[in-house]
């Protein structure tokens, strides 16, 4: 039996192997993904993002437990920020989510932000397809909201929860504006710490700056104390409310389509440039353009235009 078949039958080992092969850009992994793809498309993707150390993993651990209580199978993709902020986060996440390790209804996968061939968002996308096909109903992606790469990852989710904590003050403003834009839920964790009221007020104020139409989802602010399991049920309820809103407003399917299309374009781009460069090698005129580029005689824009122009009839 091949890996895809085994994964479909529920083997976590086979699923993990496929994910690793995909990360390595191994053709066996890509064949596996093709076989799994028709079985995917029904999972609900949740993104949990926020600055380092705000309690994302602790929250995710309890979110998983709450979904399990509701009979949902859950996949977790924890993206390791790999320092400089919080080295050893993968280990931390494993420890925090350890209690789910023996639950066959939970699949936890950590992923490094470094050394990813083909980008973090692609790996996350592929992993989510594998988990989706394996029948995980909910897939939670934990990521530190710092860079563009992470923003792209968040863009994969149906629902995005942005986590912050009291006392961040200007830190909230410093959070990427883009993240504030994409948040559907704003979780104020560590609400046991001083300054929770002030932080909630600030969040609410910032959300007022966002414009939305009548039929748009209005982002909510929720308080949690993850270490004491407070506010988790309400958080999961709110996630599901948003999921339901997306379904009813006809926005769920377009979100998934956008995701597939985005990766289709990425693959096209990679494939096309490779093909163009290969073809160009056979043409003396094109080789000259590339030589000119290397020798600083022509700028990259003009070089790309010239190559595309020359090769138009060949592809
Ligand atoms: N006081 C308090 N501490 C909390 C709460 N939730 C989490 N913590 C603590 O905050 C620390 C960081 O928690 P994590 O769950 O690892 O945070 P994280 O956002 O996943 O961190 P990174 O993945 O490293 O960015 C841990 O020591 C937790 O015990 C809370 O509600 N209140
Ligand atoms: Mg974490």
Tab-separated table of C-alpha atoms and ligand atoms in Angstrom:
chain	number	residue	atom	x	y	z
A	1	UNK	CA	0.000	0.000	0.000
A	2	UNK	CA	1.384	3.418	-0.810
A	3	UNK	CA	1.749	6.327	1.566
A	4	UNK	CA	-1.333	8.201	0.336
A	5	UNK	CA	-3.537	5.133	0.789
A	6	UNK	CA	-2.154	4.519	4.246
A	7	UNK	CA	-2.672	8.159	5.179
A	8	UNK	CA	-6.264	7.988	3.957
A	9	UNK	CA	-6.803	4.960	6.173
A	10	UNK	CA	-5.666	7.109	9.088
A	11	UNK	CA	-1.984	6.297	9.483
A	12	UNK	CA	-0.367	9.317	11.123
A	13	UNK	CA	3.011	7.841	10.341
A	14	UNK	CA	2.253	7.769	6.622
A	15	UNK	CA	0.842	11.297	6.805
A	16	UNK	CA	3.959	12.576	8.539
A	17	UNK	CA	6.180	10.866	5.962
A	18	UNK	CA	4.277	12.443	3.097
A	19	UNK	CA	4.562	15.860	4.683
A	20	UNK	CA	8.302	15.421	5.050
A	21	UNK	CA	8.651	14.306	1.416
A	22	UNK	CA	6.679	17.349	0.312
A	23	UNK	CA	8.936	19.613	2.338
A	24	UNK	CA	11.890	18.062	0.532
A	25	UNK	CA	10.176	18.629	-2.836
A	26	UNK	CA	10.400	14.884	-3.412
A	27	UNK	CA	8.349	13.768	-6.449
A	28	UNK	CA	6.933	10.900	-4.366
A	29	UNK	CA	5.470	13.498	-2.032
A	30	UNK	CA	3.944	15.437	-4.900
A	31	UNK	CA	2.358	12.249	-6.310
A	32	UNK	CA	0.984	11.577	-2.843
A	33	UNK	CA	-0.499	15.055	-2.681
A	34	UNK	CA	-2.197	14.544	-6.029
A	35	UNK	CA	-3.745	11.325	-4.770
A	36	UNK	CA	-4.921	12.938	-1.547
A	37	UNK	CA	-6.234	16.144	-3.040
A	38	UNK	CA	-9.655	14.807	-4.156
A	39	UNK	CA	-10.302	13.794	-0.544
A	40	UNK	CA	-9.600	17.277	0.782
A	41	UNK	CA	-11.726	20.393	0.827
A	42	UNK	CA	-13.886	20.045	3.886
A	43	UNK	CA	-11.601	21.035	6.758
A	44	UNK	CA	-12.047	24.278	8.628
A	45	UNK	CA	-8.769	26.196	8.825
A	46	UNK	CA	-8.110	28.410	11.803
A	47	UNK	CA	-5.092	30.687	12.075
A	48	UNK	CA	-3.843	31.700	15.516
A	49	UNK	CA	-1.280	34.449	15.324
A	50	UNK	CA	0.315	37.110	17.497
A	51	UNK	CA	3.633	38.278	18.922
A	52	UNK	CA	6.026	35.814	20.598
A	53	UNK	CA	5.099	34.532	24.020
A	54	UNK	CA	1.513	35.791	24.215
A	55	UNK	CA	0.274	32.265	24.908
A	56	UNK	CA	-0.658	31.024	21.442
A	57	UNK	CA	0.459	27.441	22.050
A	58	UNK	CA	-1.261	27.296	25.418
A	59	UNK	CA	-4.429	28.564	23.771
A	60	UNK	CA	-4.145	26.138	20.875
A	61	UNK	CA	-3.681	23.260	23.314
A	62	UNK	CA	-7.003	24.140	24.966
A	63	UNK	CA	-8.744	24.889	21.684
A	64	UNK	CA	-7.770	21.380	20.558
A	65	UNK	CA	-9.154	19.901	23.778
A	66	UNK	CA	-12.422	21.809	23.336
A	67	UNK	CA	-12.849	20.680	19.726
A	68	UNK	CA	-12.153	17.100	20.845
A	69	UNK	CA	-14.933	17.430	23.413
A	70	UNK	CA	-17.135	18.368	20.486
A	71	UNK	CA	-16.103	15.193	18.660
A	72	UNK	CA	-13.983	16.974	16.070
A	73	UNK	CA	-10.720	15.577	14.785
A	74	UNK	CA	-8.050	18.271	14.925
A	75	UNK	CA	-4.798	18.909	13.101
A	76	UNK	CA	-2.284	21.435	14.390
A	77	UNK	CA	0.446	23.062	12.345
A	78	UNK	CA	2.757	24.920	14.711
A	79	UNK	CA	5.196	27.166	12.955
A	80	UNK	CA	8.422	27.508	14.836
A	81	UNK	CA	9.639	31.076	14.697
A	82	UNK	CA	13.168	29.599	15.110
A	83	UNK	CA	14.599	32.403	17.217
A	84	UNK	CA	15.576	35.288	17.441
A	85	UNK	CA	12.391	35.715	19.455
A	86	UNK	CA	11.798	32.392	21.100
A	87	UNK	CA	14.316	29.708	20.374
A	88	UNK	CA	13.191	26.232	21.213
A	89	UNK	CA	9.557	26.997	20.547
A	90	UNK	CA	9.068	23.648	18.855
A	91	UNK	CA	10.050	21.869	22.003
A	92	UNK	CA	7.844	24.230	23.985
A	93	UNK	CA	4.883	23.523	21.729
A	94	UNK	CA	5.431	19.795	21.999
A	95	UNK	CA	5.484	19.988	25.761
A	96	UNK	CA	2.417	22.190	25.872
A	97	UNK	CA	0.447	19.948	23.569
A	98	UNK	CA	1.945	16.698	24.826
A	99	UNK	CA	-1.286	15.409	26.317
A	100	UNK	CA	-2.767	15.111	22.805
A	101	UNK	CA	0.135	13.062	21.510
A	102	UNK	CA	-1.544	9.728	22.150
A	103	UNK	CA	-4.921	10.834	20.819
A	104	UNK	CA	-5.382	9.476	17.305
A	105	UNK	CA	-7.903	12.263	16.717
A	106	UNK	CA	-5.156	14.856	16.952
A	107	UNK	CA	-2.248	15.346	14.567
A	108	UNK	CA	0.418	17.855	15.576
A	109	UNK	CA	3.055	18.966	13.147
A	110	UNK	CA	5.767	21.511	13.864
A	111	UNK	CA	7.378	23.337	11.030
A	112	UNK	CA	10.492	25.460	10.922
A	113	UNK	CA	10.445	28.857	9.284
A	114	UNK	CA	13.986	28.340	8.148
A	115	UNK	CA	15.244	26.051	5.486
A	116	UNK	CA	11.901	25.599	3.799
A	117	UNK	CA	12.293	24.804	0.132
A	118	UNK	CA	9.612	26.705	-1.665
A	119	UNK	CA	8.408	28.813	1.173
A	120	UNK	CA	6.613	28.478	4.404
A	121	UNK	CA	3.170	29.182	3.083
A	122	UNK	CA	3.500	26.489	0.452
A	123	UNK	CA	4.547	23.900	3.047
A	124	UNK	CA	1.705	24.951	5.289
A	125	UNK	CA	-0.732	24.736	2.400
A	126	UNK	CA	0.472	21.268	1.441
A	127	UNK	CA	0.381	20.054	5.030
A	128	UNK	CA	-3.143	21.354	5.408
A	129	UNK	CA	-4.215	19.471	2.277
A	130	UNK	CA	-2.739	16.246	3.686
A	131	UNK	CA	-4.445	16.704	7.071
A	132	UNK	CA	-7.696	17.748	5.405
A	133	UNK	CA	-7.705	14.612	3.239
A	134	UNK	CA	-6.923	12.482	6.287
A	135	UNK	CA	-10.198	13.625	7.767
A	136	UNK	CA	-9.159	16.212	10.324
A	137	UNK	CA	-12.193	18.464	10.642
A	138	UNK	CA	-10.399	21.455	12.063
A	139	UNK	CA	-6.839	22.494	11.284
A	140	UNK	CA	-5.268	25.080	13.565
A	141	UNK	CA	-2.192	26.907	12.321
A	142	UNK	CA	-0.126	28.668	14.975
A	143	UNK	CA	2.241	31.325	13.730
A	144	UNK	CA	4.124	34.282	15.134
A	145	UNK	CA	2.818	37.385	13.456
A	146	UNK	CA	6.022	39.067	12.451
A	147	UNK	CA	6.989	38.748	8.820
A	148	UNK	CA	5.360	38.699	5.420
A	149	UNK	CA	5.886	34.959	5.235
A	150	UNK	CA	3.758	34.512	8.330
A	151	UNK	CA	1.165	36.906	6.986
A	152	UNK	CA	0.903	34.728	3.888
A	153	UNK	CA	0.363	31.723	6.109
A	154	UNK	CA	-2.423	33.459	7.979
A	155	UNK	CA	-3.989	34.270	4.660
A	156	UNK	CA	-4.605	30.540	4.217
A	157	UNK	CA	-7.046	30.361	7.100
A	158	UNK	CA	-10.807	30.669	7.013
A	159	UNK	CA	-10.760	32.355	10.400
A	160	UNK	CA	-7.897	34.269	11.934
A	161	UNK	CA	-7.565	34.859	15.657
A	162	UNK	CA	-5.040	37.532	16.599
A	163	UNK	CA	-3.694	37.115	20.110
A	164	UNK	CA	-2.352	39.922	22.277
A	165	UNK	CA	-1.812	40.484	26.001
A	166	UNK	CA	-2.278	43.356	28.454
A	167	UNK	CA	0.543	45.812	28.818
A	168	UNK	CA	1.633	45.702	25.226
A	169	UNK	CA	0.730	49.373	24.913
A	170	UNK	CA	2.296	50.604	21.737
A	171	UNK	CA	3.097	47.018	20.955
A	172	UNK	CA	-0.416	46.545	19.681
A	173	UNK	CA	0.074	49.393	17.250
A	174	UNK	CA	3.408	47.911	16.362
A	175	UNK	CA	1.769	44.664	15.376
A	176	UNK	CA	1.745	44.572	11.649
A	177	UNK	CA	-1.117	46.673	10.385
A	178	UNK	CA	-1.846	43.843	7.994
A	179	UNK	CA	-2.526	41.504	10.867
A	180	UNK	CA	-5.042	43.878	12.364
A	181	UNK	CA	-6.745	43.957	8.992
A	182	UNK	CA	-7.098	40.230	8.686
A	183	UNK	CA	-8.144	39.440	12.243
A	184	UNK	CA	-11.652	38.054	12.625
A	185	UNK	CA	-11.295	37.547	16.354
A	186	UNK	CA	-9.020	39.411	18.720
A	187	UNK	CA	-8.056	37.384	21.735
A	188	UNK	CA	-6.813	39.243	24.748
A	189	UNK	CA	-4.972	36.472	26.550
A	190	UNK	CA	-3.376	36.676	29.995
A	191	UNK	CA	-6.396	38.686	31.069
A	192	UNK	CA	-5.333	37.798	34.622
A	193	UNK	CA	-2.508	40.324	34.319
A	194	UNK	CA	-2.931	44.002	35.222
A	195	UNK	CA	-4.074	46.323	32.465
A	196	UNK	CA	-6.586	44.004	30.820
A	197	UNK	CA	-9.353	46.623	30.737
A	198	UNK	CA	-7.069	49.209	29.200
A	199	UNK	CA	-5.831	46.720	26.602
A	200	UNK	CA	-9.359	45.734	25.693
A	201	UNK	CA	-10.280	49.399	25.279
A	202	UNK	CA	-7.291	49.944	22.995
A	203	UNK	CA	-8.172	46.959	20.862
A	204	UNK	CA	-11.768	48.080	20.545
A	205	UNK	CA	-10.598	51.568	19.585
A	206	UNK	CA	-8.345	50.246	16.894
A	207	UNK	CA	-11.046	48.073	15.489
A	208	UNK	CA	-13.269	51.113	15.177
A	209	UNK	CA	-10.830	52.430	12.622
A	210	UNK	CA	-11.587	49.486	10.432
A	211	UNK	CA	-14.328	49.994	7.928
A	212	UNK	CA	-16.918	47.416	7.221
A	213	UNK	CA	-20.122	47.139	5.322
A	214	UNK	CA	-23.462	46.004	6.664
A	215	UNK	CA	-23.002	42.375	5.694
A	216	UNK	CA	-19.406	42.128	6.847
A	217	UNK	CA	-18.333	40.179	9.876
A	218	UNK	CA	-17.684	42.453	12.815
A	219	UNK	CA	-14.481	41.404	14.529
A	220	UNK	CA	-14.885	40.527	18.185
A	221	UNK	CA	-12.628	40.980	21.172
A	222	UNK	CA	-12.512	38.047	23.586
A	223	UNK	CA	-10.728	37.675	26.886
A	224	UNK	CA	-8.959	34.485	27.871
A	225	UNK	CA	-6.719	33.187	30.607
A	226	UNK	CA	-5.283	30.235	28.756
A	227	UNK	CA	-3.340	28.836	31.712
A	228	UNK	CA	-6.575	28.617	33.703
A	229	UNK	CA	-8.668	27.472	30.755
A	230	UNK	CA	-10.827	30.568	31.027
A	231	UNK	CA	-12.675	31.812	27.968
A	232	UNK	CA	-11.836	28.793	25.823
A	233	UNK	CA	-15.397	27.583	25.313
A	234	UNK	CA	-16.415	31.117	24.300
A	235	UNK	CA	-13.444	31.327	21.949
A	236	UNK	CA	-14.330	28.070	20.208
A	237	UNK	CA	-17.965	29.199	20.012
A	238	UNK	CA	-16.813	32.441	18.372
A	239	UNK	CA	-14.624	30.539	15.904
A	240	UNK	CA	-17.595	28.421	14.927
A	241	UNK	CA	-19.819	31.503	14.683
A	242	UNK	CA	-17.397	32.945	12.171
A	243	UNK	CA	-17.281	29.671	10.276
A	244	UNK	CA	-21.051	29.664	10.124
A	245	UNK	CA	-21.084	33.297	9.014
A	246	UNK	CA	-18.686	32.457	6.170
A	247	UNK	CA	-20.879	29.570	5.090
A	248	UNK	CA	-24.114	31.540	5.190
A	249	UNK	CA	-22.695	34.594	3.455
A	250	UNK	CA	-21.225	32.483	0.678
A	251	UNK	CA	-17.682	33.472	1.591
A	252	UNK	CA	-16.343	30.070	2.600
A	253	UNK	CA	-15.900	28.546	-0.843
A	254	UNK	CA	-14.233	31.646	-2.379
A	255	UNK	CA	-11.683	31.608	0.446
A	256	UNK	CA	-10.718	28.036	-0.360
A	257	UNK	CA	-10.715	28.735	-4.079
A	258	UNK	CA	-8.430	31.698	-3.550
A	259	UNK	CA	-6.018	29.450	-1.677
A	260	UNK	CA	-5.876	26.855	-4.438
A	261	UNK	CA	-5.569	29.509	-7.111
A	262	UNK	CA	-2.758	31.237	-5.258
A	263	UNK	CA	-0.684	28.050	-5.192
A	264	UNK	CA	-1.574	27.202	-8.744
A	265	UNK	CA	-0.157	30.581	-9.803
A	266	UNK	CA	2.924	30.036	-7.641
A	267	UNK	CA	3.566	26.695	-9.308
A	268	UNK	CA	2.946	28.149	-12.745
A	269	UNK	CA	5.380	30.949	-12.040
A	270	UNK	CA	8.095	28.574	-10.900
A	271	UNK	CA	7.465	26.146	-13.749
A	272	UNK	CA	7.223	28.819	-16.417
A	273	UNK	CA	10.406	30.634	-15.481
A	274	UNK	CA	12.279	27.356	-15.448
A	275	UNK	CA	10.948	26.481	-18.877
A	276	UNK	CA	11.720	29.928	-20.278
A	277	UNK	CA	15.286	29.821	-18.975
A	278	UNK	CA	15.834	26.358	-20.441
A	279	UNK	CA	14.477	27.409	-23.811
A	280	UNK	CA	16.540	30.594	-23.683
A	281	UNK	CA	19.730	28.576	-23.382
A	282	UNK	CA	19.138	27.209	-26.846
A	283	UNK	CA	18.746	30.641	-28.425
A	284	UNK	CA	21.887	32.730	-29.050
A	285	UNK	CA	19.822	35.944	-28.949
A	286	UNK	CA	18.420	35.080	-25.527
A	287	UNK	CA	21.810	34.015	-24.235
A	288	UNK	CA	23.113	37.426	-25.255
A	289	UNK	CA	20.373	39.127	-23.245
A	290	UNK	CA	21.315	37.097	-20.176
A	291	UNK	CA	24.990	37.882	-20.694
A	292	UNK	CA	24.134	41.578	-20.932
A	293	UNK	CA	22.212	41.308	-17.672
A	294	UNK	CA	25.097	39.607	-15.904
A	295	UNK	CA	27.524	42.243	-17.208
A	296	UNK	CA	25.297	45.038	-15.909
A	297	UNK	CA	24.668	46.297	-19.440
A	298	UNK	CA	20.924	45.795	-19.226
A	299	UNK	CA	18.530	46.096	-16.306
A	300	UNK	CA	16.482	43.095	-15.093
A	301	UNK	CA	13.183	44.605	-16.288
A	302	UNK	CA	14.334	45.086	-19.851
A	303	UNK	CA	16.023	41.685	-19.843
A	304	UNK	CA	12.861	39.920	-18.684
A	305	UNK	CA	10.766	41.826	-21.231
A	306	UNK	CA	13.182	40.960	-24.013
A	307	UNK	CA	13.197	37.286	-23.112
A	308	UNK	CA	9.435	37.005	-22.859
A	309	UNK	CA	9.100	38.875	-26.152
A	310	UNK	CA	11.554	36.590	-27.950
A	311	UNK	CA	10.072	33.404	-26.594
A	312	UNK	CA	6.435	34.253	-27.045
A	313	UNK	CA	5.945	32.016	-30.048
A	314	UNK	CA	7.951	29.179	-28.573
A	315	UNK	CA	5.793	28.487	-25.508
B	1	LIG	N1	-0.355	34.768	33.333
B	1	LIG	C1	-0.639	34.063	32.245
B	1	LIG	N2	0.351	33.396	31.606
B	1	LIG	C2	0.028	32.701	30.485
B	1	LIG	C3	-1.300	32.643	29.992
B	1	LIG	N3	-1.292	31.884	28.881
B	1	LIG	C4	-0.028	31.480	28.677
B	1	LIG	N4	0.785	31.956	29.644
B	1	LIG	C5	2.237	31.720	29.783
B	1	LIG	O1	2.928	32.448	28.783
B	1	LIG	C6	4.113	31.746	28.386
B	1	LIG	C7	4.161	31.609	26.882
B	1	LIG	O2	3.146	30.733	26.465
B	1	LIG	P1	3.122	30.031	25.035
B	1	LIG	O3	1.821	29.327	24.941
B	1	LIG	O4	4.345	29.259	24.813
B	1	LIG	O5	3.153	31.316	24.104
B	1	LIG	P2	3.350	31.360	22.521
B	1	LIG	O6	2.629	32.575	22.074
B	1	LIG	O7	2.955	30.072	21.905
B	1	LIG	O8	4.897	31.564	22.382
B	1	LIG	P3	5.811	31.416	21.060
B	1	LIG	O9	5.291	30.252	20.273
B	1	LIG	O10	7.167	31.183	21.580
B	1	LIG	O11	5.666	32.720	20.333
B	1	LIG	C8	4.085	30.418	29.124
B	1	LIG	O12	4.913	30.505	30.236
B	1	LIG	C9	2.632	30.269	29.538
B	1	LIG	O13	2.469	29.502	30.700
B	1	LIG	C10	-2.315	33.355	30.714
B	1	LIG	O14	-3.494	33.368	30.337
B	1	LIG	N5	-1.922	34.054	31.810
B	2	LIG	MG1	4.031	28.786	20.563
